[in-house]
PDB file of C-alpha atoms in Angstrom:
ATOM      1  CA  UNK A 131       7.740 -52.381 -18.251  1.00 50.00           C
ATOM      2  CA  UNK A 132       6.407 -50.651 -21.400  1.00 57.00           C
ATOM      3  CA  UNK A 133       7.176 -46.987 -21.985  1.00 61.00           C
ATOM      4  CA  UNK A 134       3.475 -46.114 -21.763  1.00 76.00           C
ATOM      5  CA  UNK A 135       3.281 -47.397 -18.177  1.00 82.00           C
ATOM      6  CA  UNK A 136       6.366 -45.367 -17.268  1.00 83.00           C
ATOM      7  CA  UNK A 137       4.673 -42.251 -18.643  1.00 83.00           C
ATOM      8  CA  UNK A 138       1.472 -42.981 -16.726  1.00 85.00           C
ATOM      9  CA  UNK A 139       3.404 -43.532 -13.498  1.00 92.00           C
ATOM     10  CA  UNK A 140       5.391 -40.320 -13.986  1.00 92.00           C
ATOM     11  CA  UNK A 141       2.177 -38.410 -14.662  1.00 93.00           C
ATOM     12  CA  UNK A 142       0.489 -39.685 -11.506  1.00 93.00           C
ATOM     13  CA  UNK A 143       3.634 -39.157  -9.444  1.00 96.00           C
ATOM     14  CA  UNK A 144       3.616 -35.529 -10.609  1.00 95.00           C
ATOM     15  CA  UNK A 145      -0.093 -35.226  -9.862  1.00 95.00           C
ATOM     16  CA  UNK A 146       0.313 -36.593  -6.336  1.00 97.00           C
ATOM     17  CA  UNK A 147       3.269 -34.263  -5.787  1.00 97.00           C
ATOM     18  CA  UNK A 148       1.131 -31.255  -6.758  1.00 96.00           C
ATOM     19  CA  UNK A 149      -1.707 -32.398  -4.516  1.00 97.00           C
ATOM     20  CA  UNK A 150       0.722 -32.764  -1.606  1.00 97.00           C
ATOM     21  CA  UNK A 151       2.188 -29.305  -2.148  1.00 96.00           C
ATOM     22  CA  UNK A 152      -1.189 -27.578  -2.361  1.00 96.00           C
ATOM     23  CA  UNK A 153      -2.559 -29.489   0.642  1.00 94.00           C
ATOM     24  CA  UNK A 154       0.499 -28.482   2.669  1.00 95.00           C
ATOM     25  CA  UNK A 155      -0.044 -24.822   1.745  1.00 93.00           C
ATOM     26  CA  UNK A 156      -3.730 -25.067   2.632  1.00 90.00           C
ATOM     27  CA  UNK A 157      -2.951 -26.787   5.946  1.00 90.00           C
ATOM     28  CA  UNK A 158      -0.250 -24.275   6.881  1.00 88.00           C
ATOM     29  CA  UNK A 159      -2.485 -21.316   6.166  1.00 86.00           C
ATOM     30  CA  UNK A 160      -5.775 -22.565   7.585  1.00 83.00           C
ATOM     31  CA  UNK A 161      -4.542 -24.540  10.595  1.00 86.00           C
ATOM     32  CA  UNK A 162      -1.288 -22.687  11.204  1.00 86.00           C
ATOM     33  CA  UNK A 163      -2.480 -19.115  10.751  1.00 83.00           C
ATOM     34  CA  UNK A 164      -6.027 -19.690  11.994  1.00 81.00           C
ATOM     35  CA  UNK A 165      -5.246 -21.808  15.073  1.00 86.00           C
ATOM     36  CA  UNK A 166      -1.571 -22.295  15.978  1.00 89.00           C
ATOM     37  CA  UNK A 167      -0.199 -18.798  15.377  1.00 88.00           C
ATOM     38  CA  UNK A 168      -3.401 -16.854  16.042  1.00 88.00           C
ATOM     39  CA  UNK A 169      -2.069 -15.159  19.175  1.00 91.00           C
ATOM     40  CA  UNK A 170       1.018 -13.914  17.370  1.00 93.00           C
ATOM     41  CA  UNK A 171      -0.934 -12.807  14.291  1.00 90.00           C
ATOM     42  CA  UNK A 172      -3.565 -11.014  16.364  1.00 91.00           C
ATOM     43  CA  UNK A 173      -0.922  -8.396  17.179  1.00 93.00           C
ATOM     44  CA  UNK A 174      -1.451  -7.091  13.652  1.00 93.00           C
ATOM     45  CA  UNK A 175      -4.655  -5.856  12.069  1.00 92.00           C
ATOM     46  CA  UNK A 176      -5.984  -6.296   8.544  1.00 87.00           C
ATOM     47  CA  UNK A 177      -9.014  -4.243   7.453  1.00 87.00           C
ATOM     48  CA  UNK A 178      -9.622  -3.433  11.119  1.00 90.00           C
ATOM     49  CA  UNK A 179      -9.660  -7.053  12.303  1.00 90.00           C
ATOM     50  CA  UNK A 180      -6.969  -9.028  14.114  1.00 92.00           C
ATOM     51  CA  UNK A 181      -4.943 -10.885  11.479  1.00 89.00           C
ATOM     52  CA  UNK A 182      -5.378 -14.322  13.084  1.00 87.00           C
ATOM     53  CA  UNK A 183      -9.145 -13.866  13.166  1.00 88.00           C
ATOM     54  CA  UNK A 184      -9.136 -12.653   9.569  1.00 87.00           C
ATOM     55  CA  UNK A 185      -7.174 -15.723   8.416  1.00 84.00           C
ATOM     56  CA  UNK A 186      -9.568 -18.027  10.237  1.00 84.00           C
ATOM     57  CA  UNK A 187     -12.687 -16.347   8.841  1.00 84.00           C
ATOM     58  CA  UNK A 188     -11.836 -14.916   5.412  1.00 86.00           C
ATOM     59  CA  UNK A 189      -8.212 -15.501   4.498  1.00 84.00           C
ATOM     60  CA  UNK A 190      -8.462 -19.276   4.337  1.00 83.00           C
ATOM     61  CA  UNK A 191     -11.406 -18.974   1.919  1.00 88.00           C
ATOM     62  CA  UNK A 192      -9.492 -16.623  -0.383  1.00 91.00           C
ATOM     63  CA  UNK A 193      -6.443 -18.855  -0.171  1.00 91.00           C
ATOM     64  CA  UNK A 194      -8.538 -21.898  -1.058  1.00 91.00           C
ATOM     65  CA  UNK A 195      -9.757 -20.158  -4.226  1.00 95.00           C
ATOM     66  CA  UNK A 196      -6.148 -19.286  -5.126  1.00 95.00           C
ATOM     67  CA  UNK A 197      -5.106 -22.892  -4.498  1.00 96.00           C
ATOM     68  CA  UNK A 198      -7.820 -24.140  -6.858  1.00 96.00           C
ATOM     69  CA  UNK A 199      -6.588 -21.756  -9.571  1.00 97.00           C
ATOM     70  CA  UNK A 200      -2.959 -22.708  -8.926  1.00 97.00           C
ATOM     71  CA  UNK A 201      -3.771 -26.407  -9.105  1.00 97.00           C
ATOM     72  CA  UNK A 202      -5.623 -25.869 -12.370  1.00 96.00           C
ATOM     73  CA  UNK A 203      -2.659 -24.096 -13.968  1.00 96.00           C
ATOM     74  CA  UNK A 204      -0.190 -26.624 -12.559  1.00 96.00           C
ATOM     75  CA  UNK A 205      -2.229 -29.558 -13.862  1.00 95.00           C
ATOM     76  CA  UNK A 206      -2.510 -27.946 -17.296  1.00 94.00           C
ATOM     77  CA  UNK A 207       1.298 -27.703 -17.385  1.00 95.00           C
ATOM     78  CA  UNK A 208       1.642 -31.309 -16.232  1.00 94.00           C
ATOM     79  CA  UNK A 209      -0.869 -32.446 -18.864  1.00 92.00           C
ATOM     80  CA  UNK A 210       1.103 -30.701 -21.611  1.00 92.00           C
ATOM     81  CA  UNK A 211       4.372 -32.145 -20.307  1.00 90.00           C
ATOM     82  CA  UNK A 212       2.986 -35.696 -20.557  1.00 87.00           C
ATOM     83  CA  UNK A 213       0.965 -34.986 -23.717  1.00 84.00           C
ATOM     84  CA  UNK A 214      -2.443 -35.756 -22.201  1.00 80.00           C
ATOM     85  CA  UNK A 215      -4.013 -32.305 -22.508  1.00 72.00           C
ATOM     86  CA  UNK A 216      -7.554 -31.934 -23.789  1.00 72.00           C
TER      87      UNK A 216
END
């Protein structure tokens, strides 16, 4: 197998790894905090609202924006590592 194909495979393996990590974070926060652990989190309040409710309504949106930024920075690093940056 040519070296170029090895580089392409390594790049996409890294990309899929990043996607998996960020999807796991998103799933844990939105499904876990907003649905599974809502009763436990509702014992605490954030800005006057039960924490589980806040995660379900606002926190998951803020986290999604942070995930998009994190993915962007992670992909820029991966692009530089494999010399495919713009």
